Amino acid sequence: MTQSGEQTLSDSEFKQYQDEGYVLTDVLANDEVEAAKTRLREYVTGQRETGDLAMQLEPRVEQGEVEVEDETKAYRKISGLVRHDELFYDLATKPAILEPMKQLLGPHLKMYWSGAMLKPPQIGSEKGPHQDLPYWPIQFQGECSVWIPLDEATPDNGCMQVIPGAHKRGQLPHVSVENDFVIQDDQYEESQFQSVPMDPGEGLFFYGLLPHFTRSNQTTDWRRAIVFAYTSSRSRYTADSDLPDCVHVSGESFPGCI
Ligand SMILES: O=C(O)CCC(=O)C(=O)O
């Protein structure tokens, strides 16, 4: 939502998204941020049934390199929140998020992935430089994600780092490395990345060709974020299997499409 209370992007915000590959607006109220944190805590402590959610451990915890004194600090990622949990469906479809998405992608929308990226204090690991689109066997017809920190996100605890405008370079070569899939390192200089510090409840709307990464969490505070990834209902999924976390969020669906 803009400062004027509008739930659509202004012309200058729209232009910023096109020029830089991202734009920031407020999307969640404080009580929504608190409700999301409480719900995530319930999942990682086993107080709430995780069902078909995919719970991913921090690599160093999984490999036995660090021990956590409390289980809540073991997890790195939870996938499938919007399909699994009405609370997250309601957040992902609230006008402050859905209206800008419709402006950017048109009226017919699917969410192709949703989840939480947890960076536990001092354990949360780096997510290396990448673009999102090369991760997916999808012929995209328009794509945008909103990344929403639930804690203050700073350079020290792992806020987003982006190369403004570099989405215009198209898809960059990626390589598999230990526990990650990242842009080939001859494709960028580290100094090109800029930190995007954010308040809880702010939304970073970004295009999936924008190079981005997050550092490890060096602090004693949490850095949790939720991510909702949208695409036009006219995109095509090209793998044989089903796209596990896909959810219809607006407008029509089309035969043979996602
Ligand atoms: O939250 C993070 O640490 C990384 C998020 C990210 O890279 C993404 O959503 O594509």
PDB file of C-alpha atoms and ligand atoms in Angstrom:
ATOM      1  CA  MET A   1       0.000   0.000   0.000  1.00  0.00           C
ATOM      2  CA  THR A   2       1.391   3.412  -0.831  1.00  0.00           C
ATOM      3  CA  GLN A   3       1.724   6.102   1.831  1.00  0.00           C
ATOM      4  CA  SER A   4      -1.482   7.676   0.531  1.00  0.00           C
ATOM      5  CA  GLY A   5      -3.332   4.456   1.474  1.00  0.00           C
ATOM      6  CA  GLU A   6      -3.866   3.370  -2.147  1.00  0.00           C
ATOM      7  CA  GLN A   7      -3.661  -0.358  -2.785  1.00  0.00           C
ATOM      8  CA  THR A   8      -2.201  -0.070  -6.241  1.00  0.00           C
ATOM      9  CA  LEU A   9       1.249   1.025  -7.329  1.00  0.00           C
ATOM     10  CA  SER A  10       1.597   4.672  -8.327  1.00  0.00           C
ATOM     11  CA  ASP A  11       3.003   5.497 -11.775  1.00  0.00           C
ATOM     12  CA  SER A  12       6.424   6.163 -10.272  1.00  0.00           C
ATOM     13  CA  GLU A  13       6.380   2.882  -8.296  1.00  0.00           C
ATOM     14  CA  PHE A  14       5.350   1.026 -11.450  1.00  0.00           C
ATOM     15  CA  LYS A  15       8.210   2.685 -13.341  1.00  0.00           C
ATOM     16  CA  GLN A  16      10.656   1.816 -10.576  1.00  0.00           C
ATOM     17  CA  TYR A  17       9.633  -1.844 -10.835  1.00  0.00           C
ATOM     18  CA  GLN A  18      10.202  -1.779 -14.586  1.00  0.00           C
ATOM     19  CA  ASP A  19      13.520   0.086 -14.394  1.00  0.00           C
ATOM     20  CA  GLU A  20      15.061  -1.511 -11.296  1.00  0.00           C
ATOM     21  CA  GLY A  21      13.282  -4.885 -11.187  1.00  0.00           C
ATOM     22  CA  TYR A  22      11.786  -4.260  -7.739  1.00  0.00           C
ATOM     23  CA  VAL A  23       9.677  -1.891  -5.669  1.00  0.00           C
ATOM     24  CA  LEU A  24       8.876  -1.617  -1.940  1.00  0.00           C
ATOM     25  CA  THR A  25       5.448  -0.947  -0.422  1.00  0.00           C
ATOM     26  CA  ASP A  26       3.801  -1.661   2.940  1.00  0.00           C
ATOM     27  CA  VAL A  27       1.700  -4.832   2.753  1.00  0.00           C
ATOM     28  CA  LEU A  28       1.072  -6.309   6.234  1.00  0.00           C
ATOM     29  CA  ALA A  29      -0.254  -4.662   9.392  1.00  0.00           C
ATOM     30  CA  ASN A  30       1.486  -5.347  12.719  1.00  0.00           C
ATOM     31  CA  ASP A  31      -1.173  -7.829  13.852  1.00  0.00           C
ATOM     32  CA  GLU A  32      -0.765  -9.785  10.597  1.00  0.00           C
ATOM     33  CA  VAL A  33       3.010  -9.907  11.088  1.00  0.00           C
ATOM     34  CA  GLU A  34       2.505 -11.187  14.654  1.00  0.00           C
ATOM     35  CA  ALA A  35      -0.054 -13.788  13.536  1.00  0.00           C
ATOM     36  CA  ALA A  36       2.337 -15.085  10.850  1.00  0.00           C
ATOM     37  CA  LYS A  37       5.231 -15.347  13.338  1.00  0.00           C
ATOM     38  CA  THR A  38       3.053 -17.195  15.855  1.00  0.00           C
ATOM     39  CA  ARG A  39       1.862 -19.637  13.193  1.00  0.00           C
ATOM     40  CA  LEU A  40       5.413 -20.359  11.957  1.00  0.00           C
ATOM     41  CA  ARG A  41       6.513 -20.935  15.557  1.00  0.00           C
ATOM     42  CA  GLU A  42       3.679 -23.455  15.973  1.00  0.00           C
ATOM     43  CA  TYR A  43       4.903 -25.394  12.924  1.00  0.00           C
ATOM     44  CA  VAL A  44       8.551 -25.558  13.947  1.00  0.00           C
ATOM     45  CA  THR A  45       7.736 -26.540  17.542  1.00  0.00           C
ATOM     46  CA  GLY A  46       5.301 -29.269  16.485  1.00  0.00           C
ATOM     47  CA  GLN A  47       2.346 -27.535  18.162  1.00  0.00           C
ATOM     48  CA  ARG A  48       0.536 -27.527  14.817  1.00  0.00           C
ATOM     49  CA  GLU A  49       0.234 -30.358  12.306  1.00  0.00           C
ATOM     50  CA  THR A  50       2.602 -29.704   9.362  1.00  0.00           C
ATOM     51  CA  GLY A  51       0.754 -32.139   7.058  1.00  0.00           C
ATOM     52  CA  ASP A  52       1.958 -31.626   3.470  1.00  0.00           C
ATOM     53  CA  LEU A  53       4.231 -28.678   4.252  1.00  0.00           C
ATOM     54  CA  ALA A  54       7.852 -29.301   3.208  1.00  0.00           C
ATOM     55  CA  MET A  55      10.108 -28.470   6.166  1.00  0.00           C
ATOM     56  CA  GLN A  56      13.768 -27.945   5.245  1.00  0.00           C
ATOM     57  CA  LEU A  57      16.505 -27.971   7.871  1.00  0.00           C
ATOM     58  CA  GLU A  58      19.439 -25.581   7.961  1.00  0.00           C
ATOM     59  CA  PRO A  59      22.225 -27.444   6.077  1.00  0.00           C
ATOM     60  CA  ARG A  60      24.721 -27.250   8.969  1.00  0.00           C
ATOM     61  CA  VAL A  61      22.116 -28.649  11.372  1.00  0.00           C
ATOM     62  CA  GLU A  62      21.195 -31.426   8.951  1.00  0.00           C
ATOM     63  CA  GLN A  63      24.854 -32.328   8.461  1.00  0.00           C
ATOM     64  CA  GLY A  64      25.433 -32.384  12.228  1.00  0.00           C
ATOM     65  CA  GLU A  65      27.967 -29.517  12.100  1.00  0.00           C
ATOM     66  CA  VAL A  66      26.069 -27.414  14.628  1.00  0.00           C
ATOM     67  CA  GLU A  67      23.733 -28.414  17.407  1.00  0.00           C
ATOM     68  CA  VAL A  68      20.772 -26.275  18.261  1.00  0.00           C
ATOM     69  CA  GLU A  69      19.729 -25.891  21.844  1.00  0.00           C
ATOM     70  CA  ASP A  70      16.172 -25.337  20.761  1.00  0.00           C
ATOM     71  CA  GLU A  71      14.407 -27.007  17.842  1.00  0.00           C
ATOM     72  CA  THR A  72      12.885 -23.778  16.550  1.00  0.00           C
ATOM     73  CA  LYS A  73      16.345 -22.788  15.324  1.00  0.00           C
ATOM     74  CA  ALA A  74      16.850 -25.875  13.170  1.00  0.00           C
ATOM     75  CA  TYR A  75      14.714 -24.887  10.183  1.00  0.00           C
ATOM     76  CA  ARG A  76      15.658 -22.884   7.103  1.00  0.00           C
ATOM     77  CA  LYS A  77      12.575 -23.074   4.902  1.00  0.00           C
ATOM     78  CA  ILE A  78       8.908 -24.103   4.966  1.00  0.00           C
ATOM     79  CA  SER A  79       7.263 -24.613   1.558  1.00  0.00           C
ATOM     80  CA  GLY A  80       3.575 -24.761   0.678  1.00  0.00           C
ATOM     81  CA  LEU A  81       2.121 -22.352   3.246  1.00  0.00           C
ATOM     82  CA  VAL A  82      -0.625 -20.852   1.087  1.00  0.00           C
ATOM     83  CA  ARG A  83      -1.998 -24.183  -0.109  1.00  0.00           C
ATOM     84  CA  HIS A  84      -1.853 -25.641   3.388  1.00  0.00           C
ATOM     85  CA  ASP A  85      -2.956 -22.818   5.660  1.00  0.00           C
ATOM     86  CA  GLU A  86      -5.839 -20.352   5.336  1.00  0.00           C
ATOM     87  CA  LEU A  87      -4.010 -17.732   7.367  1.00  0.00           C
ATOM     88  CA  PHE A  88      -1.324 -17.471   4.684  1.00  0.00           C
ATOM     89  CA  TYR A  89      -3.889 -17.741   1.860  1.00  0.00           C
ATOM     90  CA  ASP A  90      -5.662 -14.709   3.331  1.00  0.00           C
ATOM     91  CA  LEU A  91      -2.418 -12.739   3.542  1.00  0.00           C
ATOM     92  CA  ALA A  92      -1.394 -13.678  -0.006  1.00  0.00           C
ATOM     93  CA  THR A  93      -4.723 -12.594  -1.449  1.00  0.00           C
ATOM     94  CA  LYS A  94      -5.244  -9.357   0.497  1.00  0.00           C
ATOM     95  CA  PRO A  95      -5.725  -6.330  -1.750  1.00  0.00           C
ATOM     96  CA  ALA A  96      -2.461  -4.664  -0.690  1.00  0.00           C
ATOM     97  CA  ILE A  97      -0.665  -7.576  -2.387  1.00  0.00           C
ATOM     98  CA  LEU A  98      -3.097  -8.839  -5.018  1.00  0.00           C
ATOM     99  CA  GLU A  99      -3.936  -5.444  -6.546  1.00  0.00           C
ATOM    100  CA  PRO A 100      -0.292  -4.560  -7.336  1.00  0.00           C
ATOM    101  CA  MET A 101       0.183  -8.123  -8.658  1.00  0.00           C
ATOM    102  CA  LYS A 102      -2.786  -7.657 -10.997  1.00  0.00           C
ATOM    103  CA  GLN A 103      -1.329  -4.345 -12.174  1.00  0.00           C
ATOM    104  CA  LEU A 104       1.971  -6.045 -12.920  1.00  0.00           C
ATOM    105  CA  LEU A 105       0.760  -9.407 -14.280  1.00  0.00           C
ATOM    106  CA  GLY A 106      -2.867  -8.993 -15.357  1.00  0.00           C
ATOM    107  CA  PRO A 107      -6.098 -10.331 -13.793  1.00  0.00           C
ATOM    108  CA  HIS A 108      -5.543 -14.110 -14.134  1.00  0.00           C
ATOM    109  CA  LEU A 109      -3.128 -15.246 -11.465  1.00  0.00           C
ATOM    110  CA  LYS A 110      -1.693 -18.411  -9.941  1.00  0.00           C
ATOM    111  CA  MET A 111       0.648 -18.646  -7.017  1.00  0.00           C
ATOM    112  CA  TYR A 112       3.322 -21.114  -8.087  1.00  0.00           C
ATOM    113  CA  TRP A 113       5.216 -21.182  -4.762  1.00  0.00           C
ATOM    114  CA  SER A 114       4.764 -19.872  -1.246  1.00  0.00           C
ATOM    115  CA  GLY A 115       6.751 -20.340   1.891  1.00  0.00           C
ATOM    116  CA  ALA A 116       8.779 -18.984   4.774  1.00  0.00           C
ATOM    117  CA  MET A 117      12.500 -18.314   4.725  1.00  0.00           C
ATOM    118  CA  LEU A 118      13.723 -18.502   8.303  1.00  0.00           C
ATOM    119  CA  LYS A 119      17.156 -17.252   9.289  1.00  0.00           C
ATOM    120  CA  PRO A 120      17.647 -18.338  12.900  1.00  0.00           C
ATOM    121  CA  PRO A 121      20.009 -16.203  15.012  1.00  0.00           C
ATOM    122  CA  GLN A 122      23.644 -17.048  14.224  1.00  0.00           C
ATOM    123  CA  ILE A 123      22.652 -20.257  12.425  1.00  0.00           C
ATOM    124  CA  GLY A 124      20.721 -18.942   9.416  1.00  0.00           C
ATOM    125  CA  SER A 125      22.912 -19.539   6.380  1.00  0.00           C
ATOM    126  CA  GLU A 126      23.527 -17.530   3.218  1.00  0.00           C
ATOM    127  CA  LYS A 127      21.276 -17.967   0.193  1.00  0.00           C
ATOM    128  CA  GLY A 128      23.664 -17.382  -2.686  1.00  0.00           C
ATOM    129  CA  PRO A 129      23.219 -15.003  -5.650  1.00  0.00           C
ATOM    130  CA  HIS A 130      20.511 -16.265  -7.975  1.00  0.00           C
ATOM    131  CA  GLN A 131      17.558 -15.415 -10.147  1.00  0.00           C
ATOM    132  CA  ASP A 132      14.307 -17.215  -9.334  1.00  0.00           C
ATOM    133  CA  LEU A 133      13.114 -18.122 -12.839  1.00  0.00           C
ATOM    134  CA  PRO A 134      15.923 -20.583 -13.686  1.00  0.00           C
ATOM    135  CA  TYR A 135      14.791 -22.716 -10.722  1.00  0.00           C
ATOM    136  CA  TRP A 136      11.467 -23.567 -12.335  1.00  0.00           C
ATOM    137  CA  PRO A 137      10.405 -25.760 -15.280  1.00  0.00           C
ATOM    138  CA  ILE A 138       7.866 -23.118 -16.230  1.00  0.00           C
ATOM    139  CA  GLN A 139       7.425 -21.106 -19.446  1.00  0.00           C
ATOM    140  CA  PHE A 140       6.603 -17.885 -17.664  1.00  0.00           C
ATOM    141  CA  GLN A 141       4.156 -15.340 -19.089  1.00  0.00           C
ATOM    142  CA  GLY A 142       4.861 -12.695 -16.454  1.00  0.00           C
ATOM    143  CA  GLU A 143       6.092 -13.350 -12.924  1.00  0.00           C
ATOM    144  CA  CYS A 144       6.546 -11.459  -9.676  1.00  0.00           C
ATOM    145  CA  SER A 145       7.218 -12.412  -6.052  1.00  0.00           C
ATOM    146  CA  VAL A 146       6.651 -10.476  -2.881  1.00  0.00           C
ATOM    147  CA  TRP A 147       9.215 -11.030  -0.114  1.00  0.00           C
ATOM    148  CA  ILE A 148       7.971  -9.851   3.286  1.00  0.00           C
ATOM    149  CA  PRO A 149      10.224  -9.740   6.356  1.00  0.00           C
ATOM    150  CA  LEU A 150       8.500 -10.488   9.670  1.00  0.00           C
ATOM    151  CA  ASP A 151      11.442  -9.021  11.619  1.00  0.00           C
ATOM    152  CA  GLU A 152      13.479  -5.944  10.835  1.00  0.00           C
ATOM    153  CA  ALA A 153      15.774  -7.066   7.993  1.00  0.00           C
ATOM    154  CA  THR A 154      19.262  -5.558   8.079  1.00  0.00           C
ATOM    155  CA  PRO A 155      22.578  -6.191   6.277  1.00  0.00           C
ATOM    156  CA  ASP A 156      23.812  -8.040   9.403  1.00  0.00           C
ATOM    157  CA  ASN A 157      20.886 -10.431   9.784  1.00  0.00           C
ATOM    158  CA  GLY A 158      20.394 -11.192   6.081  1.00  0.00           C
ATOM    159  CA  CYS A 159      18.243  -8.594   4.363  1.00  0.00           C
ATOM    160  CA  MET A 160      17.832  -8.796   0.586  1.00  0.00           C
ATOM    161  CA  GLN A 161      20.765  -7.776  -1.597  1.00  0.00           C
ATOM    162  CA  VAL A 162      19.902  -6.938  -5.207  1.00  0.00           C
ATOM    163  CA  ILE A 163      21.554  -5.618  -8.380  1.00  0.00           C
ATOM    164  CA  PRO A 164      19.109  -2.887  -9.419  1.00  0.00           C
ATOM    165  CA  GLY A 165      18.274  -3.021 -13.124  1.00  0.00           C
ATOM    166  CA  ALA A 166      20.134  -6.289 -13.780  1.00  0.00           C
ATOM    167  CA  HIS A 167      16.866  -8.120 -14.563  1.00  0.00           C
ATOM    168  CA  LYS A 168      17.263  -6.528 -18.015  1.00  0.00           C
ATOM    169  CA  ARG A 169      20.232  -8.819 -18.704  1.00  0.00           C
ATOM    170  CA  GLY A 170      17.841 -11.773 -19.021  1.00  0.00           C
ATOM    171  CA  GLN A 171      18.508 -15.221 -17.649  1.00  0.00           C
ATOM    172  CA  LEU A 172      22.117 -15.623 -16.439  1.00  0.00           C
ATOM    173  CA  PRO A 173      24.001 -18.950 -16.345  1.00  0.00           C
ATOM    174  CA  HIS A 174      23.575 -20.800 -13.023  1.00  0.00           C
ATOM    175  CA  VAL A 175      25.649 -23.595 -11.520  1.00  0.00           C
ATOM    176  CA  SER A 176      24.979 -26.133  -8.778  1.00  0.00           C
ATOM    177  CA  VAL A 177      27.248 -25.747  -5.741  1.00  0.00           C
ATOM    178  CA  GLU A 178      27.036 -27.382  -2.312  1.00  0.00           C
ATOM    179  CA  ASN A 179      23.478 -26.900  -1.004  1.00  0.00           C
ATOM    180  CA  ASP A 180      22.693 -24.195  -3.566  1.00  0.00           C
ATOM    181  CA  PHE A 181      22.094 -23.219  -7.203  1.00  0.00           C
ATOM    182  CA  VAL A 182      23.713 -19.869  -7.972  1.00  0.00           C
ATOM    183  CA  ILE A 183      24.652 -17.433 -10.732  1.00  0.00           C
ATOM    184  CA  GLN A 184      28.062 -18.237 -12.239  1.00  0.00           C
ATOM    185  CA  ASP A 185      30.468 -15.945 -10.413  1.00  0.00           C
ATOM    186  CA  ASP A 186      32.007 -14.444 -13.576  1.00  0.00           C
ATOM    187  CA  GLN A 187      28.618 -12.845 -14.305  1.00  0.00           C
ATOM    188  CA  TYR A 188      28.723 -10.139 -11.597  1.00  0.00           C
ATOM    189  CA  GLU A 189      30.903  -8.173  -9.169  1.00  0.00           C
ATOM    190  CA  GLU A 190      29.929  -8.456  -5.514  1.00  0.00           C
ATOM    191  CA  SER A 191      30.119  -4.652  -5.256  1.00  0.00           C
ATOM    192  CA  GLN A 192      27.152  -4.404  -7.650  1.00  0.00           C
ATOM    193  CA  PHE A 193      24.792  -5.755  -4.976  1.00  0.00           C
ATOM    194  CA  GLN A 194      22.932  -3.213  -2.852  1.00  0.00           C
ATOM    195  CA  SER A 195      21.382  -3.923   0.559  1.00  0.00           C
ATOM    196  CA  VAL A 196      17.630  -3.439   0.898  1.00  0.00           C
ATOM    197  CA  PRO A 197      16.981  -2.975   4.645  1.00  0.00           C
ATOM    198  CA  MET A 198      13.278  -3.369   5.420  1.00  0.00           C
ATOM    199  CA  ASP A 199      10.783  -3.077   8.261  1.00  0.00           C
ATOM    200  CA  PRO A 200       8.518  -5.966   9.282  1.00  0.00           C
ATOM    201  CA  GLY A 201       5.425  -6.029   7.054  1.00  0.00           C
ATOM    202  CA  GLU A 202       7.008  -4.175   4.143  1.00  0.00           C
ATOM    203  CA  GLY A 203       6.833  -5.987   0.804  1.00  0.00           C
ATOM    204  CA  LEU A 204       9.607  -6.241  -1.766  1.00  0.00           C
ATOM    205  CA  PHE A 205       7.883  -6.890  -5.094  1.00  0.00           C
ATOM    206  CA  PHE A 206      10.571  -8.254  -7.386  1.00  0.00           C
ATOM    207  CA  TYR A 207      10.822  -9.845 -10.803  1.00  0.00           C
ATOM    208  CA  GLY A 208      12.295 -13.348 -10.979  1.00  0.00           C
ATOM    209  CA  LEU A 209      15.180 -12.288 -13.229  1.00  0.00           C
ATOM    210  CA  LEU A 210      16.453  -9.799 -10.632  1.00  0.00           C
ATOM    211  CA  PRO A 211      19.762 -11.157  -9.245  1.00  0.00           C
ATOM    212  CA  HIS A 212      19.493 -11.326  -5.446  1.00  0.00           C
ATOM    213  CA  PHE A 213      20.946 -13.040  -2.399  1.00  0.00           C
ATOM    214  CA  THR A 214      20.824 -12.899   1.406  1.00  0.00           C
ATOM    215  CA  ARG A 215      23.802 -13.142   3.774  1.00  0.00           C
ATOM    216  CA  SER A 216      23.987 -15.442   6.785  1.00  0.00           C
ATOM    217  CA  ASN A 217      22.481 -14.157  10.022  1.00  0.00           C
ATOM    218  CA  GLN A 218      25.388 -12.844  12.118  1.00  0.00           C
ATOM    219  CA  THR A 219      23.170 -11.455  14.884  1.00  0.00           C
ATOM    220  CA  THR A 220      21.416 -12.788  17.967  1.00  0.00           C
ATOM    221  CA  ASP A 221      18.025 -11.827  16.487  1.00  0.00           C
ATOM    222  CA  TRP A 222      15.735 -13.670  14.108  1.00  0.00           C
ATOM    223  CA  ARG A 223      15.297 -12.751  10.465  1.00  0.00           C
ATOM    224  CA  ARG A 224      12.139 -14.456   9.239  1.00  0.00           C
ATOM    225  CA  ALA A 225      10.424 -13.721   5.930  1.00  0.00           C
ATOM    226  CA  ILE A 226       7.470 -15.049   3.965  1.00  0.00           C
ATOM    227  CA  VAL A 227       7.443 -15.212   0.173  1.00  0.00           C
ATOM    228  CA  PHE A 228       4.524 -15.430  -2.234  1.00  0.00           C
ATOM    229  CA  ALA A 229       5.436 -16.096  -5.887  1.00  0.00           C
ATOM    230  CA  TYR A 230       2.822 -15.325  -8.579  1.00  0.00           C
ATOM    231  CA  THR A 231       2.573 -15.832 -12.301  1.00  0.00           C
ATOM    232  CA  SER A 232      -0.002 -15.333 -15.022  1.00  0.00           C
ATOM    233  CA  SER A 233      -2.469 -18.238 -15.352  1.00  0.00           C
ATOM    234  CA  ARG A 234      -1.274 -18.423 -18.979  1.00  0.00           C
ATOM    235  CA  SER A 235       2.186 -19.664 -17.953  1.00  0.00           C
ATOM    236  CA  ARG A 236       2.933 -23.300 -18.769  1.00  0.00           C
ATOM    237  CA  TYR A 237       4.420 -25.887 -16.457  1.00  0.00           C
ATOM    238  CA  THR A 238       6.712 -28.072 -18.572  1.00  0.00           C
ATOM    239  CA  ALA A 239       7.556 -30.971 -16.232  1.00  0.00           C
ATOM    240  CA  ASP A 240       5.553 -34.220 -16.156  1.00  0.00           C
ATOM    241  CA  SER A 241       4.698 -34.079 -12.452  1.00  0.00           C
ATOM    242  CA  ASP A 242       2.228 -31.727 -10.793  1.00  0.00           C
ATOM    243  CA  LEU A 243       3.445 -28.364  -9.538  1.00  0.00           C
ATOM    244  CA  PRO A 244       3.060 -29.132  -5.828  1.00  0.00           C
ATOM    245  CA  ASP A 245       2.278 -25.749  -4.299  1.00  0.00           C
ATOM    246  CA  CYS A 246       0.315 -24.137  -7.126  1.00  0.00           C
ATOM    247  CA  VAL A 247      -2.804 -22.249  -5.992  1.00  0.00           C
ATOM    248  CA  HIS A 248      -5.362 -20.356  -8.090  1.00  0.00           C
ATOM    249  CA  VAL A 249      -5.636 -16.814  -6.693  1.00  0.00           C
ATOM    250  CA  SER A 250      -7.492 -14.629  -9.188  1.00  0.00           C
ATOM    251  CA  GLY A 251      -9.431 -14.578 -12.472  1.00  0.00           C
ATOM    252  CA  GLU A 252      -9.561 -17.508 -14.872  1.00  0.00           C
ATOM    253  CA  SER A 253      -7.568 -20.682 -15.509  1.00  0.00           C
ATOM    254  CA  PHE A 254      -6.646 -21.792 -19.043  1.00  0.00           C
ATOM    255  CA  PRO A 255      -6.452 -25.303 -20.567  1.00  0.00           C
ATOM    256  CA  GLY A 256      -2.928 -26.718 -20.701  1.00  0.00           C
ATOM    257  CA  CYS A 257      -1.598 -23.899 -18.567  1.00  0.00           C
ATOM    258  CA  ILE A 258      -0.231 -23.811 -15.037  1.00  0.00           C
TER     259      ILE A 258
HETATM  260  O1  LIG B   1      14.822 -15.061   2.453  1.00  0.00           O
HETATM  261  C1  LIG B   1      15.913 -15.418   2.032  1.00  0.00           C
HETATM  262  O2  LIG B   1      16.863 -15.563   2.778  1.00  0.00           O
HETATM  263  C2  LIG B   1      16.128 -15.665   0.558  1.00  0.00           C
HETATM  264  C3  LIG B   1      14.895 -15.434  -0.244  1.00  0.00           C
HETATM  265  C4  LIG B   1      15.106 -15.610  -1.724  1.00  0.00           C
HETATM  266  O3  LIG B   1      16.187 -15.648  -2.220  1.00  0.00           O
HETATM  267  C5  LIG B   1      13.941 -15.740  -2.573  1.00  0.00           C
HETATM  268  O4  LIG B   1      12.809 -15.621  -2.103  1.00  0.00           O
HETATM  269  O5  LIG B   1      14.140 -15.978  -3.794  1.00  0.00           O
END
